[in-house]
Amino acid sequence: MTQTPTASRWQSVRGAITPLLLKVVVAALVIGAVSYLTVQQDQTAHAVYQQAERIKLKLQMTGLR
């Protein structure tokens, strides 16, 4: 069974789109992961800073500086 020119053309287009689509999906996943990790790092750094400020305040209140 031979394919019609339209079917053959569609198969060719689909074959070209699939690798591109895969690259787009992988890129989106990488961007999402990097964004998530950046937010986690920022939140952790902020929590550490807040804890340091609390310790500093407690030391100042006890007069130990």
CSV table of N, CA and C in Angstrom, one decimal:
chain,number,residue,atom,x,y,z
A,1,MET,N,0.8,-1.2,0.0
A,1,MET,CA,0.0,0.0,0.0
A,1,MET,C,0.9,1.2,0.0
A,2,THR,N,0.7,2.1,-1.0
A,2,THR,CA,1.5,3.3,-1.1
A,2,THR,C,0.8,4.4,-0.4
A,3,GLN,N,1.6,5.3,0.1
A,3,GLN,CA,1.0,6.5,0.8
A,3,GLN,C,0.7,7.6,-0.2
A,4,THR,N,-0.4,8.3,0.1
A,4,THR,CA,-0.7,9.5,-0.8
A,4,THR,C,0.4,10.5,-0.5
A,5,PRO,N,0.6,11.5,-1.4
A,5,PRO,CA,1.5,12.5,-1.2
A,5,PRO,C,1.2,13.3,0.1
A,6,THR,N,0.0,13.5,0.4
A,6,THR,CA,-0.4,14.3,1.6
A,6,THR,C,0.0,13.5,2.8
A,7,ALA,N,-0.3,12.2,2.9
A,7,ALA,CA,0.1,11.4,4.0
A,7,ALA,C,1.6,11.4,4.2
A,8,SER,N,2.3,11.3,3.1
A,8,SER,CA,3.8,11.2,3.1
A,8,SER,C,4.3,12.6,3.6
A,9,ARG,N,3.8,13.6,3.2
A,9,ARG,CA,4.2,15.0,3.6
A,9,ARG,C,3.9,15.1,5.1
A,10,TRP,N,2.8,14.7,5.6
A,10,TRP,CA,2.4,14.8,7.0
A,10,TRP,C,3.4,14.0,7.8
A,11,GLN,N,3.7,12.8,7.4
A,11,GLN,CA,4.6,12.0,8.1
A,11,GLN,C,6.0,12.7,8.2
A,12,SER,N,6.4,13.3,7.2
A,12,SER,CA,7.7,14.0,7.2
A,12,SER,C,7.6,15.2,8.1
A,13,VAL,N,6.6,15.9,8.1
A,13,VAL,CA,6.4,17.1,9.0
A,13,VAL,C,6.4,16.6,10.5
A,14,ARG,N,5.6,15.5,10.7
A,14,ARG,CA,5.5,15.0,12.1
A,14,ARG,C,6.9,14.5,12.6
A,15,GLY,N,7.6,13.9,11.7
A,15,GLY,CA,9.0,13.4,12.0
A,15,GLY,C,9.9,14.6,12.4
A,16,ALA,N,9.7,15.7,11.8
A,16,ALA,CA,10.5,16.9,12.1
A,16,ALA,C,10.1,17.6,13.3
A,17,ILE,N,8.8,17.6,13.6
A,17,ILE,CA,8.3,18.3,14.8
A,17,ILE,C,8.6,17.5,16.1
A,18,THR,N,8.6,16.2,16.0
A,18,THR,CA,8.8,15.4,17.3
A,18,THR,C,10.1,15.7,18.0
A,19,PRO,N,11.2,15.7,17.3
A,19,PRO,CA,12.5,16.1,18.0
A,19,PRO,C,12.4,17.5,18.6
A,20,LEU,N,11.8,18.4,17.8
A,20,LEU,CA,11.7,19.8,18.3
A,20,LEU,C,10.8,19.9,19.5
A,21,LEU,N,9.7,19.2,19.5
A,21,LEU,CA,8.8,19.2,20.6
A,21,LEU,C,9.5,18.6,21.8
A,22,LEU,N,10.3,17.5,21.7
A,22,LEU,CA,11.0,16.9,22.8
A,22,LEU,C,12.0,17.9,23.4
A,23,LYS,N,12.7,18.7,22.5
A,23,LYS,CA,13.6,19.7,23.0
A,23,LYS,C,12.9,20.8,23.8
A,24,VAL,N,11.8,21.2,23.3
A,24,VAL,CA,11.0,22.3,24.0
A,24,VAL,C,10.5,21.8,25.3
A,25,VAL,N,10.0,20.5,25.4
A,25,VAL,CA,9.6,20.0,26.7
A,25,VAL,C,10.7,19.9,27.7
A,26,VAL,N,11.9,19.4,27.2
A,26,VAL,CA,13.0,19.2,28.1
A,26,VAL,C,13.5,20.6,28.5
A,27,ALA,N,13.5,21.6,27.7
A,27,ALA,CA,13.9,22.9,28.0
A,27,ALA,C,13.0,23.5,29.1
A,28,ALA,N,11.7,23.3,28.9
A,28,ALA,CA,10.7,23.8,29.9
A,28,ALA,C,10.9,23.1,31.2
A,29,LEU,N,11.2,21.8,31.2
A,29,LEU,CA,11.4,21.1,32.5
A,29,LEU,C,12.7,21.6,33.2
A,30,VAL,N,13.7,21.9,32.4
A,30,VAL,CA,15.0,22.4,33.0
A,30,VAL,C,14.7,23.8,33.6
A,31,ILE,N,14.1,24.7,32.8
A,31,ILE,CA,13.8,26.0,33.3
A,31,ILE,C,12.9,25.9,34.6
A,32,GLY,N,11.9,25.1,34.6
A,32,GLY,CA,11.1,24.9,35.8
A,32,GLY,C,11.9,24.4,37.0
A,33,ALA,N,12.8,23.5,36.8
A,33,ALA,CA,13.6,22.9,37.9
A,33,ALA,C,14.6,24.0,38.4
A,34,VAL,N,15.2,24.7,37.5
A,34,VAL,CA,16.1,25.8,38.0
A,34,VAL,C,15.4,26.9,38.8
A,35,SER,N,14.2,27.2,38.3
A,35,SER,CA,13.4,28.3,39.0
A,35,SER,C,13.0,27.8,40.4
A,36,TYR,N,12.6,26.5,40.4
A,36,TYR,CA,12.2,25.9,41.7
A,36,TYR,C,13.3,25.9,42.7
A,37,LEU,N,14.5,25.5,42.2
A,37,LEU,CA,15.7,25.4,43.1
A,37,LEU,C,16.1,26.8,43.5
A,38,THR,N,16.0,27.8,42.6
A,38,THR,CA,16.4,29.2,43.0
A,38,THR,C,15.5,29.7,44.1
A,39,VAL,N,14.2,29.4,44.0
A,39,VAL,CA,13.2,29.9,45.0
A,39,VAL,C,13.5,29.2,46.3
A,40,GLN,N,13.8,27.9,46.3
A,40,GLN,CA,14.2,27.1,47.5
A,40,GLN,C,15.4,27.7,48.2
A,41,GLN,N,16.4,28.0,47.4
A,41,GLN,CA,17.7,28.6,47.9
A,41,GLN,C,17.4,30.0,48.5
A,42,ASP,N,16.6,30.8,47.9
A,42,ASP,CA,16.3,32.1,48.4
A,42,ASP,C,15.5,32.0,49.7
A,43,GLN,N,14.6,31.1,49.8
A,43,GLN,CA,13.8,30.9,51.0
A,43,GLN,C,14.7,30.4,52.2
A,44,THR,N,15.6,29.5,51.9
A,44,THR,CA,16.6,29.0,52.9
A,44,THR,C,17.5,30.1,53.4
A,45,ALA,N,18.0,30.9,52.4
A,45,ALA,CA,18.9,32.0,52.8
A,45,ALA,C,18.1,33.0,53.7
A,46,HIS,N,16.9,33.2,53.4
A,46,HIS,CA,16.1,34.2,54.2
A,46,HIS,C,15.8,33.6,55.6
A,47,ALA,N,15.6,32.3,55.7
A,47,ALA,CA,15.3,31.7,57.0
A,47,ALA,C,16.6,31.7,57.8
A,48,VAL,N,17.7,31.5,57.2
A,48,VAL,CA,19.0,31.6,58.0
A,48,VAL,C,19.3,33.0,58.4
A,49,TYR,N,19.0,34.0,57.6
A,49,TYR,CA,19.2,35.4,58.0
A,49,TYR,C,18.3,35.7,59.1
A,50,GLN,N,17.0,35.3,59.1
A,50,GLN,CA,16.1,35.6,60.1
A,50,GLN,C,16.5,35.0,61.4
A,51,GLN,N,17.0,33.7,61.4
A,51,GLN,CA,17.5,33.1,62.6
A,51,GLN,C,18.7,33.8,63.2
A,52,ALA,N,19.6,34.3,62.3
A,52,ALA,CA,20.7,35.0,62.8
A,52,ALA,C,20.3,36.3,63.4
A,53,GLU,N,19.3,37.0,62.9
A,53,GLU,CA,18.8,38.2,63.5
A,53,GLU,C,18.2,37.9,64.8
A,54,ARG,N,17.5,36.8,65.0
A,54,ARG,CA,16.9,36.5,66.3
A,54,ARG,C,18.0,36.2,67.3
A,55,ILE,N,19.0,35.5,66.9
A,55,ILE,CA,20.1,35.2,67.8
A,55,ILE,C,20.8,36.5,68.2
A,56,LYS,N,21.0,37.4,67.3
A,56,LYS,CA,21.7,38.7,67.6
A,56,LYS,C,20.8,39.5,68.5
A,57,LEU,N,19.5,39.5,68.3
A,57,LEU,CA,18.6,40.3,69.2
A,57,LEU,C,18.7,39.7,70.6
A,58,LYS,N,18.6,38.4,70.7
A,58,LYS,CA,18.7,37.7,72.1
A,58,LYS,C,20.0,38.1,72.8
A,59,LEU,N,21.1,38.1,72.0
A,59,LEU,CA,22.4,38.4,72.6
A,59,LEU,C,22.4,39.9,73.1
A,60,GLN,N,21.8,40.7,72.3
A,60,GLN,CA,21.8,42.2,72.7
A,60,GLN,C,20.9,42.3,73.9
A,61,MET,N,19.8,41.6,74.0
A,61,MET,CA,18.9,41.7,75.2
A,61,MET,C,19.6,41.2,76.4
A,62,THR,N,20.5,40.2,76.3
A,62,THR,CA,21.1,39.7,77.5
A,62,THR,C,22.4,40.5,77.8
A,63,GLY,N,22.8,41.4,77.0
A,63,GLY,CA,23.9,42.2,77.2
A,63,GLY,C,25.2,41.6,76.8
A,64,LEU,N,25.2,40.5,76.1
A,64,LEU,CA,26.4,39.8,75.7
A,64,LEU,C,26.9,40.3,74.3
A,65,ARG,N,26.0,41.1,73.7
A,65,ARG,CA,26.3,41.7,72.4
A,65,ARG,C,26.3,40.6,71.4
